[in-house]
Amino acid sequence: MFIIDYIYVGIDDTDSPDGMCTTYLCMDLIKKLKKEGFVIDGYPRLIRLNPFARYKTRGNGGVSFKFPKEQFEYNDFKKAQDIILDEVSKLSMFDCDNTNPGVVFYDGKITSEMEDFAFRALHSIITIDEAEEFADHIGAEIFKFKKGRGIIGALATISCKLTDCTYELLTYRIPKNRGRKRKIDYDSVYLMDKLTDTFENIDGKYIAIEPKTPCPVLYGIRANDPQSLLEAKKIVKVYEEIEDYCIFLTNQHTDMHLELADNIKSMRKYGSFIVEGTVIDTPRPIEGGHFFFTLEDDTAKIECAAYEPTKNFRKIVEKLRPGDVIKVYGGIGEEGTFNIEKFKVLSLNNIEYKNPKCPKCGKTLSSAGKNKGFKCKNCSYKLEDSSKVPYTIKRDLKEGQFYETPVMARRHLAKPLCRMNLNN
């Protein structure tokens, strides 16, 4: 069997909240490289990394692509390298504190050691020094701009093993329209959502394919296969010029960031986990519209949160009650609170203890005082037993069912229920 050798290119940390995005840079680069006669193999990759990383650009995603190595027998790789580094220098917005680009070139096979590095970038915190040492160890060539934090994501994007994947088609605006209101026809997006095998397109009247930042992206459509994206693009109507588009192979909506935790005690800050526990208090709102409750198992307790941006998901969380056993999916941020992305009800506490009914008139008995039993205010009947009676109550939640945050509040990596095997 003929095996193709590749040279891999990874780029990260070029985003800025004021306009640039790494995917646009990648699309622009590939277009320029192809114009110069270079061959790019397959779809470029967009890999989202640890959503709880303390220092990150918007979305915490890096990009990569690969050159079939055989072409450099007749084409100059140094020329390709110069084009890449020049474009990163030109398009990155260095006045943004969080923009610290890194570019990695790697000539070789992707090893299990490299895959382990990418796994760590998804689940923990890696320092710039650690990434630099690892690049030296595997023989990768790195280029750092400013602090060069992007070499972490660039290495991870090249190395990430995709056991599950999705595709995203991103269209880009011409420069003069960036920062202006996007002109996307809602009805066409609604129609596209109905007619194609795509997902995360709309949320009620909310157009989820439309970014809410002044970046170059006009819209992004997500699917399980590239052909569905091309069909969807034909349906969506926009009333402004599109500069270009690009399809990315990605780990978005795969839950790749989640680890199955043995128990609550084993979880750590800045990580994302799946863990089971018992609700031990009634979910309570705080100022700002956030809801909190405590989850417990045999090893520890942790505070769980459904924040205001999750909208109606908070109303679902509010229906939990002490004694419910649930499996939660999410991560732990700076404050040590577990941010819920979705949860599954394992068992419901549908028993509530109430005062007994009066056997004479049917009214609910009142307490006669501590350890003094009950009395009926209607007919004066007295009951010496102070024990309350268990009643089965109706619950709005259902055992075995998943509940997830709305599309508008969902993390890039969170797997929506439409992609899940709900028997797990």
XYZ file of C-alpha atoms in Angstrom, residues 196-355:
160
model
C -30.722 19.345 5.344
C -28.853 17.014 7.664
C -27.324 19.876 9.638
C -27.728 20.980 13.246
C -27.392 23.945 15.637
C -28.849 26.326 13.039
C -31.658 28.103 14.875
C -33.038 28.458 18.373
C -36.547 29.837 18.060
C -36.104 33.194 16.346
C -32.399 33.180 17.173
C -30.118 32.535 14.185
C -27.437 30.326 15.707
C -25.303 30.194 12.554
C -24.628 33.934 12.882
C -21.705 35.072 15.086
C -22.341 37.892 17.516
C -18.872 39.424 17.179
C -17.406 41.712 14.480
C -15.236 38.878 13.131
C -14.907 38.116 9.390
C -17.319 35.161 9.597
C -20.731 35.780 8.032
C -22.212 32.454 9.109
C -21.170 28.940 10.063
C -23.172 25.763 9.381
C -22.415 22.454 11.111
C -23.090 18.902 9.963
C -21.871 15.344 10.205
C -20.712 15.322 6.579
C -19.401 17.877 4.054
C -22.040 17.213 1.372
C -24.834 18.330 3.700
C -22.975 21.613 4.194
C -22.776 22.299 0.475
C -26.500 21.605 0.130
C -27.220 23.920 3.050
C -25.140 26.744 1.572
C -27.293 26.697 -1.552
C -30.427 27.297 0.527
C -29.255 30.071 2.863
C -29.895 33.535 1.467
C -27.773 36.533 2.401
C -28.034 40.132 1.270
C -24.349 40.973 1.244
C -21.296 39.840 -0.683
C -19.444 36.701 0.436
C -15.665 36.890 0.074
C -15.166 33.112 0.220
C -15.965 30.006 2.241
C -14.115 27.046 3.712
C -15.121 23.660 5.152
C -13.288 22.508 8.270
C -12.976 19.064 9.813
C -13.504 19.639 13.523
C -13.972 18.161 16.984
C -16.876 20.513 17.702
C -19.973 18.907 19.254
C -18.165 15.671 20.137
C -17.817 15.995 23.957
C -14.112 15.378 23.400
C -13.332 17.732 26.285
C -15.160 15.514 28.803
C -13.538 12.863 30.983
C -15.516 10.234 32.880
C -14.744 10.970 36.531
C -14.554 8.134 39.060
C -16.169 10.391 41.643
C -16.598 14.029 42.626
C -13.388 14.136 44.668
C -11.284 13.093 41.667
C -12.339 16.100 39.565
C -10.017 19.103 39.281
C -10.255 22.778 38.439
C -10.002 23.734 34.741
C -11.149 20.264 33.663
C -14.386 18.977 32.098
C -16.074 15.832 33.368
C -19.021 13.459 33.475
C -19.917 12.509 37.041
C -22.857 11.023 38.942
C -24.199 12.305 42.241
C -27.216 13.036 44.399
C -28.835 16.454 44.651
C -28.805 17.435 48.331
C -30.484 20.837 48.320
C -33.150 22.731 46.408
C -31.754 24.713 43.426
C -31.622 28.361 44.432
C -31.437 31.534 42.333
C -28.969 34.333 43.031
C -28.689 37.879 41.747
C -28.155 37.858 37.993
C -30.529 34.952 37.359
C -28.067 32.120 37.965
C -29.167 28.884 39.672
C -27.035 26.822 42.044
C -27.415 23.490 43.824
C -25.125 20.995 45.545
C -24.286 17.552 44.189
C -22.874 14.873 46.489
C -21.474 11.357 46.329
C -19.603 9.168 48.823
C -16.378 11.140 48.332
C -17.252 14.851 48.222
C -19.696 17.621 47.397
C -19.557 20.188 44.605
C -21.599 23.280 43.774
C -23.270 23.063 40.358
C -24.480 26.032 38.335
C -26.823 26.857 35.473
C -25.961 30.420 34.502
C -28.264 33.124 33.161
C -27.165 32.726 29.491
C -28.596 29.188 29.538
C -32.079 30.786 29.675
C -34.885 28.178 29.971
C -32.418 25.468 30.938
C -32.429 27.122 34.381
C -36.151 26.362 34.696
C -35.372 22.689 34.130
C -32.600 22.743 36.728
C -35.000 24.446 39.136
C -37.225 21.332 38.992
C -34.536 19.173 40.639
C -35.078 18.343 44.307
C -33.070 16.724 47.105
C -32.692 12.998 46.600
C -32.618 13.107 42.799
C -29.704 11.160 41.314
C -28.277 12.665 38.143
C -25.323 12.407 35.797
C -23.922 15.850 34.986
C -21.778 16.881 32.025
C -19.690 20.043 32.237
C -16.570 21.635 33.645
C -14.980 23.377 36.596
C -13.858 26.974 36.221
C -11.789 29.398 38.264
C -14.260 29.553 41.156
C -14.447 25.766 41.538
C -18.111 25.602 40.487
C -19.285 22.867 38.114
C -20.806 24.523 35.023
C -23.533 22.236 33.683
C -23.740 21.653 29.918
C -26.345 18.902 30.172
C -27.537 16.292 32.632
C -29.282 12.940 32.647
C -31.832 11.961 35.291
C -30.890 8.565 36.720
C -33.568 8.401 39.411
C -36.099 10.834 40.831
C -37.102 11.332 44.408
C -40.871 11.401 43.912
C -41.742 10.923 47.570
C -42.751 13.843 49.740
C -43.579 13.544 53.444
C -46.663 15.487 54.548
C -49.003 15.725 57.491
